[in-house]
PDB file of C-alpha atoms in Angstrom:
ATOM      1  CA  UNK S   1       0.157   0.029  -0.033  1.00 83.00           C
ATOM      2  CA  UNK S   2       1.258   3.647  -0.959  1.00 85.00           C
ATOM      3  CA  UNK S   3      -0.048   7.074   0.341  1.00 86.00           C
ATOM      4  CA  UNK S   4      -0.377   9.909  -2.018  1.00 85.00           C
ATOM      5  CA  UNK S   5      -2.082  13.437  -1.121  1.00 84.00           C
ATOM      6  CA  UNK S   6      -3.746  16.228  -2.796  1.00 83.00           C
ATOM      7  CA  UNK S   7      -6.229  19.147  -2.350  1.00 83.00           C
ATOM      8  CA  UNK S   8      -8.728  17.005  -4.225  1.00 83.00           C
ATOM      9  CA  UNK S   9      -9.178  13.311  -4.770  1.00 82.00           C
ATOM     10  CA  UNK S  10      -8.917  13.752  -8.433  1.00 86.00           C
ATOM     11  CA  UNK S  11      -5.303  15.421  -7.864  1.00 86.00           C
ATOM     12  CA  UNK S  12      -4.270  12.633  -5.665  1.00 85.00           C
ATOM     13  CA  UNK S  13      -5.333  10.267  -7.881  1.00 86.00           C
ATOM     14  CA  UNK S  14      -3.404  11.790 -11.016  1.00 88.00           C
ATOM     15  CA  UNK S  15      -0.110  11.641  -8.946  1.00 88.00           C
ATOM     16  CA  UNK S  16      -0.731   8.085  -7.974  1.00 87.00           C
ATOM     17  CA  UNK S  17      -1.385   7.079 -11.557  1.00 87.00           C
ATOM     18  CA  UNK S  18       1.757   9.021 -12.988  1.00 88.00           C
ATOM     19  CA  UNK S  19       3.806   7.453 -10.439  1.00 87.00           C
ATOM     20  CA  UNK S  20       2.815   3.955 -10.951  1.00 84.00           C
ATOM     21  CA  UNK S  21       2.254   4.185 -14.789  1.00 84.00           C
ATOM     22  CA  UNK S  22      -1.274   3.084 -15.014  1.00 85.00           C
ATOM     23  CA  UNK S  23      -4.437   4.982 -15.868  1.00 86.00           C
ATOM     24  CA  UNK S  24      -6.569   6.647 -12.982  1.00 83.00           C
ATOM     25  CA  UNK S  25      -9.291   3.794 -13.654  1.00 82.00           C
ATOM     26  CA  UNK S  26      -6.645   1.120 -12.778  1.00 80.00           C
ATOM     27  CA  UNK S  27      -5.966   2.415  -9.436  1.00 83.00           C
ATOM     28  CA  UNK S  28      -7.330   0.693  -6.536  1.00 83.00           C
ATOM     29  CA  UNK S  29      -7.462   2.828  -3.532  1.00 82.00           C
ATOM     30  CA  UNK S  30      -9.420   4.278  -0.469  1.00 78.00           C
ATOM     31  CA  UNK S  31     -10.092   7.811   0.725  1.00 78.00           C
ATOM     32  CA  UNK S  32      -8.178   7.416   3.978  1.00 73.00           C
ATOM     33  CA  UNK S  33      -8.959  10.861   5.975  1.00 59.00           C
ATOM     34  CA  UNK S  34      -8.700  14.689   5.552  1.00 57.00           C
ATOM     35  CA  UNK S  35      -5.161  16.134   6.608  1.00 57.00           C
ATOM     36  CA  UNK S  36      -4.795  19.766   7.291  1.00 53.00           C
ATOM     37  CA  UNK S  37      -1.524  21.140   5.395  1.00 53.00           C
ATOM     38  CA  UNK S  38       0.151  24.122   6.133  1.00 55.00           C
ATOM     39  CA  UNK S  39      -2.345  26.491   4.004  1.00 51.00           C
ATOM     40  CA  UNK S  40      -4.693  24.018   2.978  1.00 54.00           C
ATOM     41  CA  UNK S  41      -6.656  20.926   3.598  1.00 68.00           C
ATOM     42  CA  UNK S  42      -5.219  17.654   2.069  1.00 77.00           C
ATOM     43  CA  UNK S  43      -7.138  14.458   1.001  1.00 77.00           C
ATOM     44  CA  UNK S  44      -5.029  11.156   1.609  1.00 83.00           C
ATOM     45  CA  UNK S  45      -5.751   8.329  -0.563  1.00 81.00           C
ATOM     46  CA  UNK S  46      -4.173   4.728   0.119  1.00 83.00           C
ATOM     47  CA  UNK S  47      -3.519   2.971  -3.047  1.00 85.00           C
ATOM     48  CA  UNK S  48      -3.109  -0.699  -3.484  1.00 87.00           C
ATOM     49  CA  UNK S  49      -1.634  -3.058  -5.496  1.00 81.00           C
ATOM     50  CA  UNK S  50      -2.790  -6.777  -6.427  1.00 85.00           C
ATOM     51  CA  UNK S  51      -0.854  -8.408  -3.640  1.00 87.00           C
ATOM     52  CA  UNK S  52      -2.351  -6.346  -1.064  1.00 90.00           C
ATOM     53  CA  UNK S  53      -5.902  -7.760  -2.444  1.00 92.00           C
ATOM     54  CA  UNK S  54      -4.401 -11.431  -2.414  1.00 94.00           C
ATOM     55  CA  UNK S  55      -3.010 -11.165   0.956  1.00 94.00           C
ATOM     56  CA  UNK S  56      -6.434  -9.675   2.315  1.00 95.00           C
ATOM     57  CA  UNK S  57      -8.258 -12.796   0.562  1.00 96.00           C
ATOM     58  CA  UNK S  58      -5.832 -15.282   1.666  1.00 97.00           C
ATOM     59  CA  UNK S  59      -5.673 -13.792   5.622  1.00 96.00           C
ATOM     60  CA  UNK S  60      -9.816 -13.543   5.201  1.00 97.00           C
ATOM     61  CA  UNK S  61     -10.115 -17.284   4.152  1.00 97.00           C
ATOM     62  CA  UNK S  62      -7.265 -18.685   6.792  1.00 96.00           C
ATOM     63  CA  UNK S  63      -9.375 -16.840   9.507  1.00 96.00           C
ATOM     64  CA  UNK S  64     -12.851 -18.370   8.560  1.00 95.00           C
ATOM     65  CA  UNK S  65     -11.091 -21.908   8.422  1.00 95.00           C
ATOM     66  CA  UNK S  66      -9.220 -21.320  11.617  1.00 93.00           C
ATOM     67  CA  UNK S  67     -12.594 -20.175  13.367  1.00 93.00           C
ATOM     68  CA  UNK S  68     -13.773 -23.501  12.484  1.00 91.00           C
ATOM     69  CA  UNK S  69     -10.885 -25.417  14.100  1.00 92.00           C
ATOM     70  CA  UNK S  70      -9.231 -26.758  10.891  1.00 92.00           C
ATOM     71  CA  UNK S  71      -5.569 -26.476   9.901  1.00 91.00           C
ATOM     72  CA  UNK S  72      -4.978 -25.349   6.432  1.00 92.00           C
ATOM     73  CA  UNK S  73      -2.310 -24.144   3.810  1.00 93.00           C
ATOM     74  CA  UNK S  74      -3.440 -21.846   1.037  1.00 95.00           C
ATOM     75  CA  UNK S  75      -1.494 -21.661  -2.734  1.00 95.00           C
ATOM     76  CA  UNK S  76      -2.602 -18.619  -4.753  1.00 95.00           C
ATOM     77  CA  UNK S  77      -1.919 -17.900  -8.405  1.00 94.00           C
ATOM     78  CA  UNK S  78      -2.935 -15.297 -10.640  1.00 89.00           C
ATOM     79  CA  UNK S  79      -4.721 -16.604 -13.872  1.00 86.00           C
ATOM     80  CA  UNK S  80      -5.306 -13.364 -16.018  1.00 84.00           C
ATOM     81  CA  UNK S  81      -8.185 -11.285 -13.900  1.00 83.00           C
ATOM     82  CA  UNK S  82      -8.890 -14.192 -11.521  1.00 89.00           C
ATOM     83  CA  UNK S  83      -7.452 -14.694  -8.149  1.00 94.00           C
ATOM     84  CA  UNK S  84      -7.342 -18.788  -7.867  1.00 95.00           C
ATOM     85  CA  UNK S  85      -6.937 -19.957  -4.010  1.00 96.00           C
ATOM     86  CA  UNK S  86      -6.350 -23.521  -3.446  1.00 95.00           C
ATOM     87  CA  UNK S  87      -6.928 -24.718   0.078  1.00 95.00           C
ATOM     88  CA  UNK S  88      -5.520 -27.660   1.724  1.00 92.00           C
ATOM     89  CA  UNK S  89      -6.635 -28.628   5.115  1.00 90.00           C
ATOM     90  CA  UNK S  90      -6.782 -31.514   7.414  1.00 86.00           C
ATOM     91  CA  UNK S  91     -10.803 -31.467   6.576  1.00 91.00           C
ATOM     92  CA  UNK S  92     -11.258 -31.031   2.990  1.00 91.00           C
ATOM     93  CA  UNK S  93     -14.400 -32.904   2.763  1.00 92.00           C
ATOM     94  CA  UNK S  94     -16.044 -30.756   5.410  1.00 93.00           C
ATOM     95  CA  UNK S  95     -14.814 -27.483   3.559  1.00 94.00           C
ATOM     96  CA  UNK S  96     -16.591 -28.715   0.513  1.00 94.00           C
ATOM     97  CA  UNK S  97     -19.758 -29.760   1.804  1.00 93.00           C
ATOM     98  CA  UNK S  98     -22.503 -31.548   0.011  1.00 91.00           C
ATOM     99  CA  UNK S  99     -22.452 -30.867  -3.530  1.00 86.00           C
ATOM    100  CA  UNK S 100     -19.705 -27.932  -2.814  1.00 90.00           C
ATOM    101  CA  UNK S 101     -21.918 -26.127  -1.158  1.00 90.00           C
ATOM    102  CA  UNK S 102     -19.773 -25.116   1.858  1.00 94.00           C
ATOM    103  CA  UNK S 103     -17.150 -24.242  -0.894  1.00 95.00           C
ATOM    104  CA  UNK S 104     -19.385 -22.098  -2.858  1.00 92.00           C
ATOM    105  CA  UNK S 105     -20.449 -20.130   0.288  1.00 94.00           C
ATOM    106  CA  UNK S 106     -16.878 -19.887   1.314  1.00 96.00           C
ATOM    107  CA  UNK S 107     -16.125 -18.182  -1.795  1.00 95.00           C
ATOM    108  CA  UNK S 108     -18.986 -15.796  -1.954  1.00 93.00           C
ATOM    109  CA  UNK S 109     -18.124 -14.476   1.673  1.00 96.00           C
ATOM    110  CA  UNK S 110     -14.470 -13.986   0.681  1.00 97.00           C
ATOM    111  CA  UNK S 111     -15.445 -12.188  -2.694  1.00 95.00           C
ATOM    112  CA  UNK S 112     -17.792 -10.013  -0.688  1.00 95.00           C
ATOM    113  CA  UNK S 113     -14.945  -9.527   2.243  1.00 96.00           C
ATOM    114  CA  UNK S 114     -12.666  -8.217  -0.508  1.00 94.00           C
ATOM    115  CA  UNK S 115     -15.054  -6.138  -2.292  1.00 92.00           C
ATOM    116  CA  UNK S 116     -16.407  -4.314   0.536  1.00 90.00           C
ATOM    117  CA  UNK S 117     -12.864  -3.788   1.618  1.00 88.00           C
ATOM    118  CA  UNK S 118     -11.524  -2.330  -1.339  1.00 86.00           C
ATOM    119  CA  UNK S 119     -14.701  -0.885  -2.954  1.00 82.00           C
ATOM    120  CA  UNK S 120     -14.046  -2.810  -5.847  1.00 86.00           C
ATOM    121  CA  UNK S 121     -15.208  -6.387  -7.115  1.00 89.00           C
ATOM    122  CA  UNK S 122     -12.468  -8.961  -7.798  1.00 91.00           C
ATOM    123  CA  UNK S 123     -12.816 -12.626  -9.539  1.00 92.00           C
ATOM    124  CA  UNK S 124     -11.695 -14.793  -7.178  1.00 95.00           C
ATOM    125  CA  UNK S 125     -12.113 -18.709  -7.104  1.00 94.00           C
ATOM    126  CA  UNK S 126     -11.601 -21.059  -4.205  1.00 95.00           C
ATOM    127  CA  UNK S 127     -10.766 -24.758  -4.734  1.00 95.00           C
ATOM    128  CA  UNK S 128      -9.906 -27.845  -2.577  1.00 94.00           C
ATOM    129  CA  UNK S 129      -7.647 -30.528  -4.283  1.00 86.00           C
ATOM    130  CA  UNK S 130      -8.877 -29.860  -7.889  1.00 88.00           C
ATOM    131  CA  UNK S 131     -12.506 -30.159  -6.836  1.00 92.00           C
ATOM    132  CA  UNK S 132     -13.411 -27.287  -9.038  1.00 90.00           C
ATOM    133  CA  UNK S 133     -11.597 -28.350 -11.841  1.00 88.00           C
ATOM    134  CA  UNK S 134     -13.030 -31.997 -11.654  1.00 92.00           C
ATOM    135  CA  UNK S 135     -16.544 -30.126 -11.651  1.00 92.00           C
ATOM    136  CA  UNK S 136     -15.786 -27.717 -14.626  1.00 92.00           C
ATOM    137  CA  UNK S 137     -14.906 -30.795 -16.706  1.00 94.00           C
ATOM    138  CA  UNK S 138     -17.532 -32.840 -15.724  1.00 95.00           C
ATOM    139  CA  UNK S 139     -19.783 -29.639 -16.343  1.00 95.00           C
ATOM    140  CA  UNK S 140     -18.433 -29.303 -19.979  1.00 96.00           C
ATOM    141  CA  UNK S 141     -19.035 -32.777 -20.976  1.00 97.00           C
ATOM    142  CA  UNK S 142     -22.511 -32.647 -19.775  1.00 97.00           C
ATOM    143  CA  UNK S 143     -23.026 -29.512 -21.545  1.00 97.00           C
ATOM    144  CA  UNK S 144     -21.681 -30.723 -24.926  1.00 97.00           C
ATOM    145  CA  UNK S 145     -24.049 -33.978 -24.791  1.00 97.00           C
ATOM    146  CA  UNK S 146     -26.887 -31.833 -23.871  1.00 97.00           C
ATOM    147  CA  UNK S 147     -26.188 -29.450 -26.665  1.00 96.00           C
ATOM    148  CA  UNK S 148     -25.972 -32.261 -29.357  1.00 96.00           C
ATOM    149  CA  UNK S 149     -29.309 -33.606 -27.869  1.00 96.00           C
ATOM    150  CA  UNK S 150     -30.798 -30.035 -28.324  1.00 96.00           C
ATOM    151  CA  UNK S 151     -29.233 -30.052 -32.015  1.00 96.00           C
ATOM    152  CA  UNK S 152     -31.221 -33.329 -32.567  1.00 96.00           C
ATOM    153  CA  UNK S 153     -34.443 -32.629 -30.878  1.00 96.00           C
ATOM    154  CA  UNK S 154     -34.817 -28.632 -31.708  1.00 95.00           C
ATOM    155  CA  UNK S 155     -36.051 -28.623 -27.728  1.00 95.00           C
ATOM    156  CA  UNK S 156     -34.325 -26.208 -25.320  1.00 96.00           C
ATOM    157  CA  UNK S 157     -32.452 -27.599 -22.515  1.00 96.00           C
ATOM    158  CA  UNK S 158     -32.574 -26.012 -18.930  1.00 96.00           C
ATOM    159  CA  UNK S 159     -29.899 -26.713 -16.288  1.00 96.00           C
ATOM    160  CA  UNK S 160     -30.562 -26.421 -12.482  1.00 94.00           C
ATOM    161  CA  UNK S 161     -29.696 -23.097 -10.848  1.00 92.00           C
ATOM    162  CA  UNK S 162     -25.890 -23.125 -10.215  1.00 91.00           C
ATOM    163  CA  UNK S 163     -23.399 -20.268  -9.368  1.00 89.00           C
ATOM    164  CA  UNK S 164     -21.827 -18.048 -12.241  1.00 88.00           C
ATOM    165  CA  UNK S 165     -18.483 -19.697 -12.511  1.00 89.00           C
ATOM    166  CA  UNK S 166     -20.023 -22.878 -13.494  1.00 93.00           C
ATOM    167  CA  UNK S 167     -22.462 -21.249 -15.715  1.00 94.00           C
ATOM    168  CA  UNK S 168     -19.578 -19.352 -17.449  1.00 93.00           C
ATOM    169  CA  UNK S 169     -18.416 -23.070 -18.031  1.00 95.00           C
ATOM    170  CA  UNK S 170     -21.328 -24.158 -19.936  1.00 96.00           C
ATOM    171  CA  UNK S 171     -21.531 -20.925 -21.902  1.00 96.00           C
ATOM    172  CA  UNK S 172     -17.663 -21.620 -22.880  1.00 95.00           C
ATOM    173  CA  UNK S 173     -18.401 -25.349 -23.718  1.00 96.00           C
ATOM    174  CA  UNK S 174     -21.268 -24.486 -25.912  1.00 96.00           C
ATOM    175  CA  UNK S 175     -19.811 -21.451 -27.670  1.00 94.00           C
ATOM    176  CA  UNK S 176     -19.245 -21.955 -31.570  1.00 92.00           C
ATOM    177  CA  UNK S 177     -21.307 -25.191 -31.899  1.00 95.00           C
ATOM    178  CA  UNK S 178     -23.595 -24.837 -34.797  1.00 95.00           C
ATOM    179  CA  UNK S 179     -27.355 -24.001 -34.247  1.00 95.00           C
ATOM    180  CA  UNK S 180     -26.803 -23.567 -30.425  1.00 96.00           C
ATOM    181  CA  UNK S 181     -27.203 -20.679 -28.491  1.00 95.00           C
ATOM    182  CA  UNK S 182     -26.989 -20.349 -24.512  1.00 96.00           C
ATOM    183  CA  UNK S 183     -28.513 -18.108 -22.311  1.00 95.00           C
ATOM    184  CA  UNK S 184     -28.540 -17.335 -18.410  1.00 95.00           C
ATOM    185  CA  UNK S 185     -32.198 -16.725 -16.826  1.00 94.00           C
ATOM    186  CA  UNK S 186     -33.435 -15.847 -13.428  1.00 93.00           C
ATOM    187  CA  UNK S 187     -32.340 -13.600 -10.642  1.00 91.00           C
ATOM    188  CA  UNK S 188     -29.603 -14.177  -8.082  1.00 85.00           C
ATOM    189  CA  UNK S 189     -29.146 -17.867  -6.820  1.00 83.00           C
ATOM    190  CA  UNK S 190     -31.900 -19.256  -9.024  1.00 91.00           C
ATOM    191  CA  UNK S 191     -30.013 -18.407 -12.150  1.00 94.00           C
ATOM    192  CA  UNK S 192     -30.021 -21.098 -14.692  1.00 95.00           C
ATOM    193  CA  UNK S 193     -28.320 -21.836 -17.957  1.00 96.00           C
ATOM    194  CA  UNK S 194     -30.728 -22.981 -21.224  1.00 96.00           C
ATOM    195  CA  UNK S 195     -29.294 -24.431 -24.214  1.00 96.00           C
ATOM    196  CA  UNK S 196     -31.341 -23.361 -27.166  1.00 95.00           C
ATOM    197  CA  UNK S 197     -31.619 -24.509 -30.778  1.00 95.00           C
ATOM    198  CA  UNK S 198     -31.311 -21.548 -33.286  1.00 94.00           C
ATOM    199  CA  UNK S 199     -31.827 -22.335 -37.178  1.00 88.00           C
TER     200      UNK S 199
END
């Protein structure tokens, strides 16, 4: 974290952007406090980089798991704009939960904590011993199989409600298939993917 000051937020952001060699829109920052200068009030902003976000997310995950009385270690990698955190613990099945519900809840809580703290949304994906990767591979196979069925029958197929990252896998698996379009419908936790036949 670095601290910058200016008479206005815009001035402080411009100084930070120039020093860091990025556009103002790319900065991750928080307005810290008003500071009285010798002649005028100055604003203080705290500018973060991606390592601050990763550290905060890791600390949050570890704190939640520690509160459950479970020992764990984390391994984090940046994959394009996704922060991927792999958890290894003494009780992996407990943290995964039935159909991955506990892992999904922990993922959502982590994203909320990070976005509330940094006032910006980040793509964070938690996984335990490759559970998510296996689930994604299974979803891709099912999606393509269902899409082939839709091509034959011309009847729309609707999946059960699922989280955004899993819906994305279905959209990606079906993209480019002839006569097939995918669409997400519903709101919030009830959002579903449909595979639709098009002429």
